XYZ file of C-alpha atoms in Angstrom:
563
model
C 132.736 122.433 112.158
C 133.428 118.715 112.076
C 132.507 116.632 109.069
C 129.185 114.850 108.831
C 129.154 111.101 109.125
C 127.011 108.433 107.562
C 123.637 107.387 108.930
C 123.820 105.614 112.241
C 126.285 108.002 113.859
C 125.508 111.124 115.860
C 128.319 113.648 116.146
C 128.725 115.444 119.479
C 129.579 119.073 118.856
C 129.623 122.226 120.989
C 127.132 121.728 123.784
C 125.809 123.757 126.682
C 124.239 120.763 128.404
C 125.744 118.969 131.374
C 126.605 115.941 129.242
C 128.763 116.473 126.165
C 126.884 115.764 122.952
C 123.445 115.887 124.552
C 120.519 118.274 124.563
C 119.052 119.172 127.945
C 116.319 116.832 129.134
C 112.815 118.186 128.495
C 109.465 117.029 129.799
C 107.575 114.577 127.629
C 105.843 115.889 124.522
C 102.820 113.614 124.308
C 99.446 113.657 122.559
C 97.687 115.524 125.350
C 100.339 118.221 125.358
C 100.286 118.722 121.588
C 96.496 119.101 121.716
C 97.034 122.078 124.039
C 100.099 123.409 122.200
C 98.806 126.961 121.952
C 98.601 127.133 125.754
C 102.403 127.075 125.897
C 103.410 129.639 123.260
C 106.999 129.645 124.501
C 107.317 126.398 122.538
C 106.602 125.456 118.923
C 105.734 121.818 119.492
C 104.523 120.619 116.113
C 104.886 121.507 112.435
C 102.135 124.135 112.174
C 102.498 125.180 115.815
C 99.234 123.365 116.598
C 97.101 120.658 115.000
C 94.813 123.239 113.338
C 97.530 124.467 110.916
C 96.798 128.118 111.767
C 100.485 129.035 112.191
C 99.466 131.547 114.869
C 101.239 132.362 118.116
C 99.840 134.191 121.147
C 103.274 135.695 121.852
C 103.130 139.502 121.691
C 106.439 140.790 123.067
C 107.377 141.628 119.472
C 104.570 143.864 118.254
C 103.621 146.674 115.882
C 105.170 149.323 118.092
C 108.620 147.794 118.538
C 109.164 145.445 115.581
C 111.310 148.086 113.867
C 113.932 147.351 116.552
C 114.096 143.638 115.626
C 117.630 142.379 115.060
C 119.362 139.027 114.534
C 120.035 137.409 117.910
C 122.055 134.602 116.332
C 122.643 132.904 112.989
C 123.267 129.198 112.469
C 125.174 128.280 109.303
C 123.859 125.016 107.895
C 127.006 124.470 105.836
C 125.281 123.919 102.492
C 125.802 125.843 99.294
C 125.325 125.083 95.602
C 123.973 121.961 93.923
C 123.497 118.469 95.293
C 124.958 115.947 92.875
C 122.236 113.928 91.198
C 119.364 115.646 92.974
C 118.983 119.053 91.286
C 118.847 122.150 93.454
C 118.074 122.323 97.154
C 116.355 124.724 99.499
C 116.097 125.121 103.268
C 112.347 124.475 103.592
C 111.988 123.410 107.223
C 109.911 124.748 110.101
C 112.010 124.804 113.311
C 110.437 123.139 116.370
C 111.249 124.332 119.893
C 110.747 122.433 123.153
C 111.777 124.150 126.396
C 114.725 125.985 124.925
C 115.897 123.255 122.546
C 115.372 123.744 118.813
C 115.129 120.841 116.370
C 115.480 121.672 112.671
C 116.099 119.632 109.515
C 117.915 120.571 106.324
C 118.642 119.093 102.897
C 120.868 116.019 102.535
C 119.291 114.167 105.463
C 120.617 116.555 108.115
C 119.017 117.392 111.445
C 120.299 119.483 114.347
C 119.470 120.090 118.000
C 120.378 123.686 118.864
C 120.277 125.842 121.973
C 117.319 128.060 121.038
C 118.619 131.057 123.003
C 122.210 131.135 121.769
C 122.444 129.108 118.558
C 124.979 126.685 120.029
C 124.792 123.258 118.381
C 123.959 120.456 120.824
C 124.016 117.487 118.455
C 123.604 116.738 114.789
C 122.746 113.708 112.714
C 123.010 112.926 109.002
C 121.100 110.200 107.218
C 123.021 109.011 104.173
C 120.910 108.914 101.011
C 121.976 107.510 97.638
C 123.296 110.172 95.284
C 121.227 108.793 92.405
C 117.838 109.343 94.060
C 115.297 110.404 91.414
C 113.702 113.709 92.468
C 111.153 115.971 90.854
C 111.755 119.193 92.672
C 114.966 119.374 94.616
C 116.794 117.999 97.631
C 114.556 119.246 100.446
C 113.076 118.378 103.823
C 110.239 120.298 105.480
C 110.811 119.429 109.105
C 110.685 116.947 111.942
C 108.340 115.852 114.727
C 109.205 115.709 118.440
C 107.468 113.501 120.974
C 107.759 110.608 123.397
C 111.396 111.510 124.017
C 112.191 111.050 120.319
C 112.715 113.084 117.155
C 111.312 111.784 113.852
C 112.425 112.654 110.320
C 111.276 111.355 106.934
C 114.256 111.164 104.596
C 114.957 111.787 100.943
C 115.131 108.045 100.239
C 111.799 107.341 101.998
C 113.067 106.175 105.388
C 111.268 107.171 108.569
C 113.956 107.475 111.219
C 113.616 107.869 114.967
C 116.347 109.534 117.057
C 116.830 109.974 120.778
C 115.876 113.597 121.469
C 118.718 114.117 123.961
C 121.605 112.436 122.179
C 120.642 112.316 118.497
C 121.428 108.596 118.424
C 119.449 106.392 116.054
C 116.675 104.379 117.726
C 115.057 102.816 114.666
C 114.938 103.191 110.876
C 111.998 102.000 108.743
C 111.909 101.881 104.942
C 108.586 103.217 103.650
C 109.024 103.426 99.875
C 110.942 102.185 96.847
C 113.514 104.828 96.039
C 114.483 102.947 92.844
C 110.993 103.609 91.474
C 111.278 107.334 92.191
C 109.575 107.425 95.580
C 111.028 109.891 98.072
C 110.234 111.664 101.320
C 110.173 115.352 102.240
C 107.187 115.772 104.567
C 107.452 116.804 108.214
C 105.993 113.919 110.259
C 103.015 114.493 112.556
C 102.589 112.843 115.953
C 99.007 111.891 116.824
C 98.298 109.735 119.860
C 101.053 107.088 119.902
C 101.566 107.210 116.132
C 103.749 109.043 113.621
C 102.009 110.071 110.381
C 103.887 110.549 107.084
C 103.048 110.669 103.378
C 104.776 109.757 100.134
C 106.397 111.970 97.493
C 107.355 111.264 93.895
C 104.093 111.523 91.939
C 105.935 112.908 88.912
C 107.467 109.445 88.512
C 104.151 107.637 88.189
C 103.734 106.315 91.735
C 100.588 105.418 93.646
C 100.358 107.859 96.537
C 99.873 106.798 100.150
C 99.923 108.020 103.728
C 101.094 105.859 106.621
C 100.857 105.641 110.394
C 103.665 104.076 112.456
C 103.955 103.127 116.101
C 105.999 105.945 117.643
C 107.922 103.591 119.942
C 108.652 100.623 117.686
C 108.340 101.846 114.090
C 105.768 99.169 113.271
C 103.284 100.265 110.628
C 99.747 100.618 111.996
C 98.007 101.359 108.715
C 98.555 102.505 105.150
C 95.981 104.394 103.068
C 96.448 104.530 99.320
C 95.183 107.732 97.742
C 94.381 106.028 94.435
C 91.653 103.346 94.761
C 92.323 100.014 93.133
C 89.667 98.343 90.929
C 86.573 97.523 92.945
C 87.185 100.134 95.636
C 85.041 103.296 95.909
C 86.358 105.862 93.446
C 88.036 103.363 91.137
C 85.402 104.125 88.482
C 86.912 107.624 88.170
C 89.890 106.133 86.349
C 87.819 104.912 83.398
C 87.107 101.456 82.058
C 89.943 101.721 79.563
C 92.555 103.112 81.960
C 94.083 99.685 82.492
C 96.898 100.029 84.955
C 96.745 103.832 85.159
C 95.619 103.687 88.795
C 98.856 101.952 89.781
C 100.888 104.986 88.732
C 98.253 107.666 89.257
C 100.065 110.002 91.687
C 98.055 111.755 94.456
C 101.051 111.816 96.777
C 100.912 113.358 100.259
C 104.064 115.424 100.662
C 102.746 118.147 102.981
C 101.827 117.563 106.642
C 98.100 117.102 107.363
C 96.102 119.078 109.903
C 94.096 117.247 112.560
C 90.902 117.670 114.578
C 91.160 115.726 117.884
C 87.397 115.924 118.494
C 86.540 114.389 115.112
C 89.677 112.218 115.138
C 90.190 113.125 111.487
C 93.371 113.944 109.592
C 92.888 116.425 106.737
C 95.393 115.510 104.045
C 95.937 117.311 100.753
C 96.855 115.141 97.770
C 98.986 115.781 94.710
C 98.413 115.822 90.985
C 97.617 112.803 88.827
C 100.272 111.198 86.635
C 101.038 111.883 83.906
C 100.551 115.511 84.882
C 99.318 116.955 81.577
C 98.211 114.001 79.454
C 94.674 113.118 80.489
C 93.909 110.706 77.642
C 95.711 107.859 79.404
C 93.642 108.376 82.596
C 90.022 109.220 81.655
C 87.681 110.317 84.444
C 87.953 112.547 87.508
C 90.937 110.541 88.870
C 90.144 110.311 92.580
C 91.662 111.080 95.013
C 94.072 113.363 93.179
C 93.964 117.134 93.807
C 91.773 116.586 96.843
C 91.441 116.979 100.559
C 90.746 113.624 102.141
C 89.487 113.290 105.722
C 91.172 110.212 107.164
C 90.187 108.381 110.353
C 93.375 108.521 112.430
C 92.630 105.187 114.114
C 92.016 103.102 111.001
C 93.241 105.050 107.972
C 89.768 104.924 106.404
C 88.819 107.844 104.149
C 85.660 109.342 105.684
C 85.042 112.018 103.065
C 86.819 113.797 100.249
C 86.551 116.997 98.240
C 88.243 117.234 94.855
C 89.358 120.727 93.827
C 90.425 120.025 90.216
C 88.812 116.911 88.705
C 90.799 115.360 85.855
C 93.680 117.772 86.360
C 95.500 118.752 83.144
C 97.514 121.659 84.624
C 99.607 120.031 87.406
C 97.534 121.620 90.179
C 98.646 119.731 93.267
C 96.357 120.227 96.250
C 98.909 119.069 98.797
C 98.983 122.450 100.559
C 97.648 122.823 104.094
C 94.047 122.565 105.233
C 93.644 125.286 107.856
C 91.028 124.567 110.530
C 88.943 127.290 112.161
C 85.476 127.687 113.640
C 82.791 130.104 112.457
C 81.138 132.449 114.987
C 78.122 130.128 114.990
C 80.356 127.221 116.008
C 80.439 125.503 112.619
C 83.691 123.577 112.182
C 85.317 124.811 108.971
C 88.381 124.133 106.830
C 90.123 126.639 104.549
C 92.215 125.656 101.520
C 93.865 127.981 98.976
C 94.577 125.875 95.907
C 97.114 126.054 93.108
C 94.213 126.453 90.676
C 93.644 129.994 91.990
C 90.484 129.330 94.004
C 89.973 129.533 97.765
C 87.721 126.878 99.283
C 85.917 126.811 102.623
C 84.524 123.393 103.591
C 82.555 121.990 106.500
C 85.226 119.753 107.991
C 82.717 117.379 109.564
C 81.428 116.184 106.182
C 83.339 117.880 103.340
C 80.384 120.008 102.235
C 81.333 123.099 100.230
C 80.557 126.297 102.129
C 82.201 128.848 99.851
C 84.562 129.058 96.880
C 86.023 132.198 95.316
C 89.135 133.236 93.322
C 92.049 134.675 95.308
C 94.412 135.460 92.401
C 94.151 138.085 89.677
C 94.378 135.891 86.583
C 92.621 132.574 85.962
C 92.326 131.300 82.384
C 92.499 127.504 82.742
C 88.816 127.267 83.636
C 86.090 128.389 85.996
C 84.603 127.190 89.271
C 81.134 128.537 90.037
C 79.959 129.432 93.574
C 78.252 126.048 93.835
C 81.529 124.250 93.013
C 80.925 123.302 89.374
C 84.237 123.036 87.490
C 84.439 123.961 83.803
C 87.829 123.540 82.071
C 88.526 126.043 79.290
C 92.188 125.884 78.254
C 94.367 122.773 78.477
C 97.016 120.877 76.479
C 94.868 118.458 74.478
C 96.810 118.173 71.191
C 100.222 116.654 70.761
C 102.910 119.282 70.185
C 100.575 122.281 70.428
C 101.599 124.888 73.054
C 98.847 126.060 75.403
C 99.222 128.998 77.790
C 97.256 129.212 81.045
C 97.035 130.995 84.390
C 97.954 130.070 87.056
C 100.867 127.890 85.973
C 101.961 124.731 87.782
C 103.648 126.848 90.467
C 100.263 128.260 91.518
C 98.219 130.340 92.631
C 99.685 129.274 95.867
C 102.531 126.876 96.328
C 102.939 124.368 99.191
C 104.158 127.140 101.506
C 101.562 127.952 104.106
C 99.055 130.652 104.914
C 98.298 131.640 108.514
C 95.253 132.764 110.504
C 94.850 135.373 113.217
C 91.739 134.773 115.370
C 91.838 138.392 116.539
C 91.437 139.797 113.021
C 89.564 136.812 111.588
C 91.814 137.019 108.528
C 93.878 134.418 106.689
C 97.189 135.666 105.274
C 97.965 133.955 101.969
C 101.339 134.000 100.161
C 100.286 134.386 96.519
C 102.119 133.618 93.277
C 100.960 135.181 90.028
C 102.852 133.011 87.548
C 101.562 131.650 84.250
C 102.967 128.871 82.063
C 102.853 127.234 78.643
C 102.496 123.456 78.372
C 103.058 121.442 75.207
C 101.704 117.911 75.399
C 104.273 115.222 74.654
C 103.109 111.701 75.206
C 105.570 109.495 77.030
C 105.237 105.828 77.840
C 105.606 105.007 81.497
C 109.066 103.843 82.585
C 109.985 103.289 86.188
C 112.048 106.075 87.807
C 111.685 108.338 84.738
C 109.643 111.559 85.052
C 106.103 110.969 83.795
C 104.887 114.503 83.045
C 103.295 114.159 79.643
C 104.318 117.653 78.528
C 107.076 120.172 78.203
C 106.501 123.203 80.415
C 107.815 126.758 80.114
C 107.086 129.191 82.935
C 106.453 132.854 82.155
C 109.778 134.567 82.803
C 108.749 138.158 82.087
C 105.266 138.447 83.575
C 105.008 137.474 87.215
C 104.551 139.036 90.629
C 103.321 138.171 94.089
C 101.650 139.483 97.198
C 100.384 138.634 100.636
C 96.576 138.697 100.590
C 94.594 139.169 103.807
C 91.340 137.290 103.206
C 88.175 137.022 105.281
C 87.286 133.325 104.842
C 83.669 133.938 105.928
C 82.940 136.435 103.158
C 85.684 135.923 100.577
C 86.651 139.580 100.781
C 90.276 140.590 100.369
C 90.862 143.158 103.117
C 94.337 144.207 102.005
C 97.335 143.057 100.047
C 101.052 143.712 100.271
C 102.539 143.682 96.778
C 105.948 142.426 95.720
C 107.591 142.195 92.318
C 108.308 138.509 92.896
C 105.994 135.591 93.759
C 105.596 134.806 97.460
C 107.274 131.433 97.994
C 107.557 131.242 101.798
C 105.001 130.615 104.547
C 103.421 133.426 106.531
C 103.465 133.543 110.351
C 100.871 135.410 112.427
C 101.228 136.572 116.031
C 99.177 138.221 118.764
C 101.544 141.165 118.436
C 99.467 142.156 115.393
C 102.151 141.065 112.938
C 102.432 138.901 109.838
C 105.942 137.733 108.939
C 106.782 136.916 105.309
C 110.038 136.078 103.536
C 110.700 136.992 99.911
C 112.618 135.152 97.159
C 115.175 137.954 97.088
C 116.126 137.552 100.732
C 114.060 140.074 102.696
C 112.215 139.157 105.876
C 109.331 141.588 106.274
C 106.880 142.193 109.110
C 103.450 143.492 108.084
C 100.687 145.090 110.121
C 98.034 142.352 110.444
C 95.222 144.922 110.260
C 96.405 147.084 107.356
C 99.227 145.313 105.494
C 101.640 148.174 106.084
C 105.279 147.079 106.017
C 106.716 147.797 109.448
C 110.094 146.059 109.188
C 112.495 144.570 106.675
C 115.815 142.751 106.982
C 117.974 141.395 104.140
C 119.060 137.839 104.999
C 121.217 137.334 101.908
C 119.366 134.231 100.684
C 115.901 133.566 99.304
C 113.087 132.395 101.590
C 111.275 129.130 100.873
C 110.567 127.905 104.397
C 108.123 128.153 107.309
C 109.259 130.479 110.133
C 108.255 129.839 113.739
C 108.295 131.851 116.974
C 109.004 130.940 120.588
C 110.436 132.378 123.802
C 113.226 131.463 126.209
C 113.498 133.055 129.647
C 110.812 135.552 128.693
C 112.466 136.738 125.456
C 110.563 136.160 122.201
C 112.402 134.943 119.104
C 111.439 134.464 115.439
C 113.266 131.625 113.650
C 113.620 131.900 109.864
C 115.417 129.277 107.715
C 116.835 130.857 104.546
C 118.584 129.531 101.454
C 117.053 128.578 98.162
C 118.531 127.222 94.975
C 115.659 128.639 92.949
C 113.015 125.969 92.329
C 109.295 126.535 92.536
C 107.939 123.001 92.312
C 110.628 122.290 89.741
C 109.471 124.852 87.196
C 111.494 127.999 87.931
C 115.103 126.817 87.967
C 117.480 129.597 88.904
C 114.951 132.362 88.290
C 113.961 133.602 91.728
C 116.092 132.224 94.504
C 118.838 134.501 95.757
C 121.149 132.116 97.583
C 124.334 132.715 99.517
C 124.102 129.406 101.341
C 121.620 127.997 103.824
C 121.404 129.733 107.188
C 118.959 129.850 110.062
C 118.330 133.430 111.194
C 116.840 133.950 114.647
C 115.556 137.436 115.460
C 114.696 139.137 118.760
C 114.408 142.582 120.274
C 117.667 143.938 121.743
C 118.195 143.004 125.359
C 117.713 145.996 127.616
């Protein structure tokens, strides 16, 4: 495999298209088409498969009866192994997109590939060069790309939004969207809505003011920016206290997971990250809006229409960046489901943010309590300098950023759960640019953890079944009309579970830990399941080397044997 080159160059490499170094031409992926994405299940057009973040496919060629025959159809070696100098560990966290037989997938180190989705042959590749001294909280990662308007969009480690030609991989434009010297970075998979590309910031552990941005998909011109921490005088600024001074300027609330979107309401549903410093609340009195929240953002203007805060005045590092899954109740009510790091599962009315239901979805919660009407009562937190405090869940969750999925046929949401506690010892630190601003030392429980996939009825809060594992579940689930739920484990297994009962129907050892979001698609009538693997062992920066079994990053693509 030829060497990667610096940003600005696309390397032609083995191609099956008529023109060397090009992907086959595909029809335009526009706003109207993405709205109807589930009507063309042969493709995986956008990050969650559709705007609703359900991660559900109507493909059913692979089903309960035949999944035991599943086998790797091809494997793509990403060519990465070990540590990235200056940027801690990495993991292959992407969700592969597929458009008419062409797969687009990103990896660590600013890499993106176009691949023949039926054979695994590389069509083109591109590498964006990032500085080796980028300050990162939680590893050298990228969660995916967006495809539309004849382009491919990627948000890079050093906070550049880049636009590539979808056929050739050549750079079209490159926009800087953050100050990497201050610790700002990018890892989110962009989202195309209308003629815009939506991205959000990362780097809250360095004391940054979070934001989400919309760019013109053709020119790269910024349409709007919404800060997730209000400045003095704006609604919500009072939640940072009269004596907070400049705390709002470095308050966190970053948006490093892709939002969901309701085209009828024209609202983006964005989860926000923890406040900064993570564990020292004395320097930021108040509820600290809009940290640890879901914000409903008008896609046309960037205005926040409503918000719901899951953990006011967070003292446990409970990011709420994870997905907001959209579904409708039998009575037609438009709902939103969110499983939070704090161990509670929330169902909201997505038209106005009203709480419909809240209930615990993990076994152990000691940090505090949330009553059925949403009242939050903290119980255990690091409030004295140098005094260790243990709590459940730890900063890894509950549930990490990796995504749950929904099957409309069963009415169940399949949640990857982490049962991991932690001990935090408050250590006050003065803010310094580009230096981690945690406010505590954290030790994760190394001898008392486990995980499971929980099948939850969001209308009742009942857990219908669970599939247990000795390790926390750190990869996204995928649901299909074949009655299956796919889940990867930290120790390398890909498993397929019965969506109705939780019975394990299939397992394959991939050789590397799973910390990604699998997708499914079909080419020429044959269904495939694409699974990025490879994990250096971080769970939000708090489990270094503990869980991830890694033999290098590889993309496994599974299918039934050809008859």
